[in-house]
mmCIF file of C-alpha atoms in Angstrom:
data_model
loop_
_atom_site.group_PDB
_atom_site.id
_atom_site.type_symbol
_atom_site.label_atom_id
_atom_site.label_comp_id
_atom_site.label_asym_id
_atom_site.label_seq_id
_atom_site.Cartn_x
_atom_site.Cartn_y
_atom_site.Cartn_z
ATOM 1 C CA MET A 1 0.346 104.776 59.152
ATOM 2 C CA LYS A 2 1.825 101.747 60.936
ATOM 3 C CA ILE A 3 5.730 101.096 60.880
ATOM 4 C CA GLY A 4 5.462 97.851 58.860
ATOM 5 C CA GLU A 5 3.246 99.582 56.418
ATOM 6 C CA LEU A 6 5.809 102.278 55.921
ATOM 7 C CA ALA A 7 8.471 100.050 55.665
ATOM 8 C CA GLU A 8 6.600 98.538 52.630
ATOM 9 C CA HIS A 9 5.896 101.878 51.202
ATOM 10 C CA TYR A 10 9.735 102.579 51.320
ATOM 11 C CA GLU A 11 10.492 99.225 49.357
ATOM 12 C CA LEU A 12 7.949 99.900 46.877
ATOM 13 C CA GLU A 13 8.880 103.611 46.259
ATOM 14 C CA LEU A 14 12.648 102.876 46.241
ATOM 15 C CA GLU A 15 12.500 100.072 43.645
ATOM 16 C CA PRO A 16 13.573 101.964 40.689
ATOM 17 C CA LEU A 17 16.813 102.790 42.479
ATOM 18 C CA TYR A 18 17.458 100.106 45.045
ATOM 19 C CA ASP A 19 16.685 96.413 45.491
ATOM 20 C CA SER A 20 14.675 95.058 48.130
ATOM 21 C CA ASN A 21 17.408 94.536 50.684
ATOM 22 C CA GLU A 22 18.877 97.860 50.076
ATOM 23 C CA ALA A 23 15.449 99.629 50.476
ATOM 24 C CA LYS A 24 14.787 97.651 53.730
ATOM 25 C CA ALA A 25 18.313 98.773 55.117
ATOM 26 C CA LEU A 26 17.666 102.389 54.148
ATOM 27 C CA PHE A 27 14.322 102.232 56.217
ATOM 28 C CA SER A 28 15.890 100.746 59.125
ATOM 29 C CA ILE A 29 18.617 103.345 59.183
ATOM 30 C CA ALA A 30 15.929 106.161 58.627
ATOM 31 C CA ALA A 31 13.653 104.614 61.268
ATOM 32 C CA GLU A 32 16.372 104.125 63.911
ATOM 33 C CA LYS A 33 17.122 107.937 63.470
ATOM 34 C CA VAL A 34 13.675 109.232 63.667
ATOM 35 C CA LEU A 35 11.950 106.658 66.068
ATOM 36 C CA ALA A 36 15.097 105.602 67.956
ATOM 37 C CA LEU A 37 14.354 101.887 67.305
ATOM 38 C CA SER A 38 16.892 99.239 66.419
ATOM 39 C CA SER A 39 16.102 97.097 63.423
ATOM 40 C CA GLY A 40 15.109 94.237 65.731
ATOM 41 C CA LYS A 41 12.548 96.322 67.623
ATOM 42 C CA LEU A 42 11.244 97.688 64.247
ATOM 43 C CA ILE A 43 10.026 94.152 63.326
ATOM 44 C CA MET A 44 8.514 93.386 66.767
ATOM 45 C CA GLN A 45 6.676 96.799 66.669
ATOM 46 C CA LYS A 46 5.609 96.816 63.031
ATOM 47 C CA ASN A 47 1.949 97.060 64.042
ATOM 48 C CA ILE A 48 2.607 100.434 66.097
ATOM 49 C CA ASP A 49 1.271 103.514 64.719
ATOM 50 C CA ILE A 50 3.759 106.276 63.869
ATOM 51 C CA SER A 51 3.025 109.657 65.118
ATOM 52 C CA PHE A 52 2.107 112.462 62.576
ATOM 53 C CA ILE A 53 5.500 114.335 63.091
ATOM 54 C CA ASN A 54 7.711 111.166 63.011
ATOM 55 C CA LEU A 55 5.637 110.206 59.730
ATOM 56 C CA GLN A 56 6.380 113.691 58.006
ATOM 57 C CA LYS A 57 10.106 113.180 58.835
ATOM 58 C CA LEU A 58 10.333 109.823 57.425
ATOM 59 C CA LEU A 59 8.565 110.524 54.136
ATOM 60 C CA SER A 60 10.543 113.622 53.855
ATOM 61 C CA ILE A 61 13.717 111.354 54.017
ATOM 62 C CA LEU A 62 12.035 108.971 51.458
ATOM 63 C CA ASN A 63 11.591 112.010 49.082
ATOM 64 C CA ASP A 64 15.254 112.609 49.279
ATOM 65 C CA LEU A 65 16.132 108.997 48.691
ATOM 66 C CA GLN A 66 14.125 108.946 45.680
ATOM 67 C CA ILE A 67 16.065 111.627 44.077
ATOM 68 C CA GLY A 68 19.224 109.627 44.745
ATOM 69 C CA LYS A 69 20.507 111.672 47.828
ATOM 70 C CA PRO A 70 22.581 109.291 50.161
ATOM 71 C CA ILE A 71 20.953 108.543 53.383
ATOM 72 C CA GLN A 72 24.148 109.736 55.123
ATOM 73 C CA HIS A 73 23.877 113.121 53.436
ATOM 74 C CA ILE A 74 20.091 113.339 54.547
ATOM 75 C CA LEU A 75 20.805 112.515 58.047
ATOM 76 C CA GLU A 76 24.216 114.405 57.957
ATOM 77 C CA GLU A 77 25.970 111.412 59.748
ATOM 78 C CA ALA A 78 27.676 108.312 58.945
ATOM 79 C CA HIS A 79 28.732 105.301 61.098
ATOM 80 C CA PHE A 80 32.296 104.332 61.040
ATOM 81 C CA TYR A 81 34.256 101.933 63.321
ATOM 82 C CA GLY A 82 31.794 102.126 66.092
ATOM 83 C CA SER A 83 31.634 106.193 65.892
ATOM 84 C CA ILE A 84 29.325 108.508 64.277
ATOM 85 C CA PHE A 85 30.742 111.114 61.958
ATOM 86 C CA SER A 86 29.331 114.294 60.595
ATOM 87 C CA VAL A 87 29.333 114.109 56.819
ATOM 88 C CA ASN A 88 28.097 116.636 54.064
ATOM 89 C CA GLU A 89 28.653 117.241 50.342
ATOM 90 C CA HIS A 90 32.299 118.281 50.923
ATOM 91 C CA VAL A 91 33.529 114.940 52.082
ATOM 92 C CA LEU A 92 33.278 111.252 51.041
ATOM 93 C CA ILE A 93 30.998 109.105 53.102
ATOM 94 C CA PRO A 94 33.176 106.722 55.054
ATOM 95 C CA ARG A 95 33.045 103.235 53.697
ATOM 96 C CA PRO A 96 33.630 99.645 55.108
ATOM 97 C CA GLU A 97 36.672 98.798 53.116
ATOM 98 C CA THR A 98 38.344 101.968 54.716
ATOM 99 C CA GLU A 99 37.133 100.579 58.323
ATOM 100 C CA GLU A 100 39.316 97.479 57.352
ATOM 101 C CA LEU A 101 42.215 99.687 56.435
ATOM 102 C CA VAL A 102 42.110 101.536 59.658
ATOM 103 C CA ASP A 103 41.948 98.193 61.585
ATOM 104 C CA TRP A 104 45.029 96.934 60.046
ATOM 105 C CA ILE A 105 46.854 100.226 60.986
ATOM 106 C CA ILE A 106 45.536 100.051 64.660
ATOM 107 C CA SER A 107 46.422 96.419 64.900
ATOM 108 C CA VAL A 108 50.107 96.663 63.649
ATOM 109 C CA CYS A 109 50.750 99.900 65.671
ATOM 110 C CA SER A 110 49.343 98.467 68.840
ATOM 111 C CA ALA A 111 51.552 95.385 68.353
ATOM 112 C CA GLN A 112 54.632 97.444 67.524
ATOM 113 C CA PHE A 113 54.595 100.277 69.810
ATOM 114 C CA SER A 114 52.890 98.890 73.057
ATOM 115 C CA VAL A 115 55.202 96.225 74.344
ATOM 116 C CA ASN A 116 58.465 95.774 76.156
ATOM 117 C CA SER A 117 61.221 98.076 75.175
ATOM 118 C CA PHE A 118 58.927 99.491 72.407
ATOM 119 C CA ASN A 119 56.470 100.976 74.771
ATOM 120 C CA LYS A 120 56.624 104.326 72.922
ATOM 121 C CA GLN A 121 53.172 104.866 71.881
ATOM 122 C CA SER A 122 53.344 108.528 72.843
ATOM 123 C CA GLU A 123 56.169 108.964 70.236
ATOM 124 C CA VAL A 124 54.060 107.381 67.395
ATOM 125 C CA SER A 125 53.443 109.869 64.708
ATOM 126 C CA ILE A 126 50.844 109.231 62.081
ATOM 127 C CA LEU A 127 49.880 111.267 59.105
ATOM 128 C CA ASP A 128 46.680 110.896 57.126
ATOM 129 C CA ILE A 129 46.833 112.474 53.451
ATOM 130 C CA GLY A 130 43.406 113.359 52.017
ATOM 131 C CA THR A 131 41.541 113.317 55.226
ATOM 132 C CA GLY A 132 38.004 114.228 54.222
ATOM 133 C CA SER A 133 35.840 113.683 57.153
ATOM 134 C CA GLY A 134 38.589 112.766 59.387
ATOM 135 C CA CYS A 135 37.364 109.249 59.905
ATOM 136 C CA ILE A 136 40.885 107.623 59.442
ATOM 137 C CA PRO A 137 43.049 109.924 61.811
ATOM 138 C CA ILE A 138 40.106 110.275 64.281
ATOM 139 C CA THR A 139 39.460 106.704 64.533
ATOM 140 C CA ILE A 140 43.297 105.881 64.905
ATOM 141 C CA LYS A 141 43.674 108.373 67.658
ATOM 142 C CA LYS A 142 40.765 107.100 69.652
ATOM 143 C CA HIS A 143 42.254 103.737 69.634
ATOM 144 C CA LEU A 144 46.000 104.992 69.907
ATOM 145 C CA PRO A 145 45.393 107.858 72.290
ATOM 146 C CA LYS A 146 48.892 108.364 73.099
ATOM 147 C CA ALA A 147 49.876 108.708 69.343
ATOM 148 C CA GLU A 148 50.558 112.245 67.737
ATOM 149 C CA VAL A 149 48.276 112.169 64.695
ATOM 150 C CA SER A 150 47.991 114.767 61.868
ATOM 151 C CA ALA A 151 45.562 115.016 58.849
ATOM 152 C CA LEU A 152 46.110 116.873 55.685
ATOM 153 C CA ASP A 153 43.610 117.879 53.074
ATOM 154 C CA VAL A 154 43.523 120.425 50.191
ATOM 155 C CA SER A 155 39.794 121.327 50.999
ATOM 156 C CA VAL A 156 39.062 124.060 53.592
ATOM 157 C CA HIS A 157 35.515 122.794 53.677
ATOM 158 C CA ALA A 158 36.636 119.299 54.347
ATOM 159 C CA ILE A 159 38.982 120.258 57.068
ATOM 160 C CA ALA A 160 36.198 122.109 58.598
ATOM 161 C CA VAL A 161 33.967 118.938 58.800
ATOM 162 C CA ALA A 162 36.843 116.930 60.210
ATOM 163 C CA LYS A 163 37.675 119.521 62.801
ATOM 164 C CA GLN A 164 34.037 119.225 63.799
ATOM 165 C CA ASN A 165 34.207 115.579 63.998
ATOM 166 C CA ALA A 166 37.372 115.612 66.089
ATOM 167 C CA GLU A 167 35.819 117.843 68.645
ATOM 168 C CA GLN A 168 32.679 115.975 68.714
ATOM 169 C CA LEU A 169 34.640 112.821 69.242
ATOM 170 C CA GLY A 170 36.926 114.258 71.969
ATOM 171 C CA VAL A 171 40.273 113.737 70.202
ATOM 172 C CA LYS A 172 42.938 116.238 69.350
ATOM 173 C CA ILE A 173 44.323 116.112 65.620
ATOM 174 C CA LYS A 174 46.778 118.473 63.960
ATOM 175 C CA PHE A 175 45.211 119.747 60.681
ATOM 176 C CA ILE A 176 47.168 121.003 57.731
ATOM 177 C CA GLU A 177 45.456 122.520 54.791
ATOM 178 C CA ALA A 178 47.697 121.599 51.932
ATOM 179 C CA ASP A 179 47.997 120.091 48.379
ATOM 180 C CA ILE A 180 50.049 116.801 48.622
ATOM 181 C CA LEU A 181 51.095 117.369 44.979
ATOM 182 C CA THR A 182 53.179 120.334 46.263
ATOM 183 C CA PHE A 183 53.475 119.896 49.979
ATOM 184 C CA LYS A 184 56.553 119.735 51.702
ATOM 185 C CA CYS A 185 57.714 119.518 55.448
ATOM 186 C CA GLU A 186 60.475 118.467 57.526
ATOM 187 C CA GLU A 187 58.514 116.403 60.068
ATOM 188 C CA LYS A 188 59.101 112.670 60.225
ATOM 189 C CA PHE A 189 56.455 110.170 60.740
ATOM 190 C CA ASP A 190 56.134 106.468 61.819
ATOM 191 C CA VAL A 191 53.113 105.925 59.681
ATOM 192 C CA ILE A 192 51.727 107.748 56.605
ATOM 193 C CA VAL A 193 48.313 106.649 55.475
ATOM 194 C CA SER A 194 46.109 107.781 52.466
ATOM 195 C CA ASN A 195 42.885 107.176 50.775
ATOM 196 C CA PRO A 196 43.403 109.512 47.957
ATOM 197 C CA PRO A 197 41.366 109.848 44.721
ATOM 198 C CA TYR A 198 41.737 106.716 42.577
ATOM 199 C CA ILE A 199 38.439 106.309 40.335
ATOM 200 C CA ARG A 200 39.214 106.641 36.780
ATOM 201 C CA ASP A 201 36.892 108.590 34.497
ATOM 202 C CA LEU A 202 36.339 105.489 32.617
ATOM 203 C CA GLU A 203 34.786 103.952 35.535
ATOM 204 C CA LYS A 204 32.126 106.678 35.972
ATOM 205 C CA ALA A 205 29.595 104.846 33.878
ATOM 206 C CA ASP A 206 29.583 101.889 36.317
ATOM 207 C CA MET A 207 28.960 104.061 39.501
ATOM 208 C CA HIS A 208 25.513 104.921 41.206
ATOM 209 C CA ASN A 209 24.231 108.544 40.455
ATOM 210 C CA ASN A 210 24.120 109.187 44.184
ATOM 211 C CA VAL A 211 27.895 109.152 44.208
ATOM 212 C CA LEU A 212 28.148 111.011 40.983
ATOM 213 C CA ILE A 213 25.836 113.662 41.931
ATOM 214 C CA TYR A 214 26.315 114.121 45.700
ATOM 215 C CA GLU A 215 29.840 113.157 46.601
ATOM 216 C CA PRO A 216 32.878 115.654 45.943
ATOM 217 C CA HIS A 217 34.566 114.627 42.591
ATOM 218 C CA LEU A 218 37.680 116.389 43.956
ATOM 219 C CA ALA A 219 38.089 113.348 46.435
ATOM 220 C CA LEU A 220 37.027 110.652 43.924
ATOM 221 C CA PHE A 221 38.484 110.998 40.485
ATOM 222 C CA VAL A 222 41.569 111.055 38.523
ATOM 223 C CA ARG A 223 42.399 111.191 34.819
ATOM 224 C CA ASP A 224 42.720 107.775 33.083
ATOM 225 C CA GLU A 225 46.064 108.794 31.643
ATOM 226 C CA ASN A 226 47.419 109.184 35.084
ATOM 227 C CA PRO A 227 45.571 107.354 37.776
ATOM 228 C CA LEU A 228 48.293 106.948 40.219
ATOM 229 C CA ILE A 229 49.194 110.720 40.298
ATOM 230 C CA PHE A 230 48.248 111.047 44.107
ATOM 231 C CA TYR A 231 50.029 107.518 44.933
ATOM 232 C CA LYS A 232 53.116 108.597 43.293
ATOM 233 C CA ALA A 233 53.160 112.059 44.939
ATOM 234 C CA ILE A 234 52.532 110.344 48.244
ATOM 235 C CA ALA A 235 55.121 107.654 47.967
ATOM 236 C CA ASP A 236 57.712 110.393 47.164
ATOM 237 C CA PHE A 237 56.673 112.353 50.141
ATOM 238 C CA ALA A 238 56.901 109.273 52.221
ATOM 239 C CA ILE A 239 60.567 108.401 50.967
ATOM 240 C CA LYS A 240 61.497 111.798 52.515
ATOM 241 C CA ASN A 241 59.255 111.935 55.473
ATOM 242 C CA LEU A 242 59.006 108.339 56.957
ATOM 243 C CA LYS A 243 60.914 107.528 59.953
ATOM 244 C CA PRO A 244 63.326 104.560 59.800
ATOM 245 C CA ASN A 245 61.364 101.482 59.642
ATOM 246 C CA GLY A 246 58.293 103.640 58.959
ATOM 247 C CA GLN A 247 55.230 102.145 57.186
ATOM 248 C CA LEU A 248 53.204 103.537 54.390
ATOM 249 C CA TYR A 249 49.503 102.586 53.921
ATOM 250 C CA PHE A 250 47.139 103.118 51.003
ATOM 251 C CA GLU A 251 43.520 102.318 50.040
ATOM 252 C CA ILE A 252 43.543 101.615 46.390
ATOM 253 C CA ASN A 253 41.561 101.033 43.177
ATOM 254 C CA GLU A 254 40.665 97.449 43.064
ATOM 255 C CA TYR A 255 41.702 97.281 39.509
ATOM 256 C CA LEU A 256 45.059 98.773 39.970
ATOM 257 C CA GLY A 257 46.560 96.663 42.726
ATOM 258 C CA ASN A 258 49.468 95.215 40.703
ATOM 259 C CA GLU A 259 50.311 98.761 39.190
ATOM 260 C CA THR A 260 50.321 100.259 42.575
ATOM 261 C CA VAL A 261 52.642 97.603 43.793
ATOM 262 C CA GLU A 262 55.004 97.912 40.798
ATOM 263 C CA MET A 263 55.037 101.685 41.354
ATOM 264 C CA LEU A 264 56.114 101.209 44.912
ATOM 265 C CA VAL A 265 58.815 98.779 43.901
ATOM 266 C CA ALA A 266 59.947 101.110 41.336
ATOM 267 C CA LYS A 267 60.350 103.828 44.071
ATOM 268 C CA GLY A 268 62.391 101.562 46.109
ATOM 269 C CA PHE A 269 59.824 100.394 48.791
ATOM 270 C CA ILE A 270 60.291 97.092 50.296
ATOM 271 C CA ASP A 271 58.022 94.516 52.420
ATOM 272 C CA ILE A 272 55.125 95.463 50.167
ATOM 273 C CA GLU A 273 51.880 93.750 51.002
ATOM 274 C CA LEU A 274 48.712 93.913 48.919
ATOM 275 C CA ARG A 275 45.639 92.968 50.809
ATOM 276 C CA GLN A 276 42.149 92.122 49.782
ATOM 277 C CA ASP A 277 39.044 93.423 51.512
ATOM 278 C CA MET A 278 36.210 91.255 52.840
ATOM 279 C CA GLN A 279 34.702 91.136 49.350
ATOM 280 C CA GLY A 280 37.919 89.606 47.889
ATOM 281 C CA LYS A 281 38.980 92.692 46.209
ATOM 282 C CA ASP A 282 42.428 94.190 46.015
ATOM 283 C CA ARG A 283 41.900 97.112 48.290
ATOM 284 C CA MET A 284 45.052 98.030 50.635
ATOM 285 C CA VAL A 285 48.623 98.190 50.419
ATOM 286 C CA ARG A 286 51.446 98.428 53.058
ATOM 287 C CA ALA A 287 54.940 99.078 51.988
ATOM 288 C CA GLY A 288 57.982 99.961 54.238
#
């Protein structure tokens, strides 16, 4: 079978689950992994025959895609902010909106801690709460190499994945296994960041099955009656554990931006900024 023929086969077989553009993108990702060809080269070489071994690999990936398994779990890797992270069923697949949050933090910290008398990057301490794959703290550490970065998660399995990613990407992170709802420590931080569970049960009906079935519910969902439970706990922790002029960053539920801001105001935070992602959705908050 030729590359172009298999691309068409992917699109046809995935039609019940994905639209045409999504199916093409999935084939491109699978083919890049198996055939080591970029999307541009795939088009130029669409009439090239695929070897039997590689064809079987690509058909196997297609079979998994047809039952709704995410391509990142099939390949056991996900791209995030220019790096490749190992992922499995114990961690959330890193998403583009989280890249925007990380970029915000890196930009602010680079400006505040890398000039003149504030050249104290080695003293910058950052804590990520609910780290999952470790994509947030590891990426921050890669771009702020002198910063002291810690990462907390309640799941021992998630921490194992994050540790693997830190080792693979050559950064040193302090990992903490703990539940933020009960965790206490004396350490102070310049930055606390979190992408905690925030999807309400009532929103499940609108979600794709590949998320509902294959991604960890522990990292996704909260009860409808208390959707900000983790935000409140992290805000309380930040009140005690942020250094003077420290900053708290959240990725948030797009439907709960105002509620999140109101909660932070009620707890005494100032300089609160609600920011939209590239799709125009309320997705990030910073507070001091």
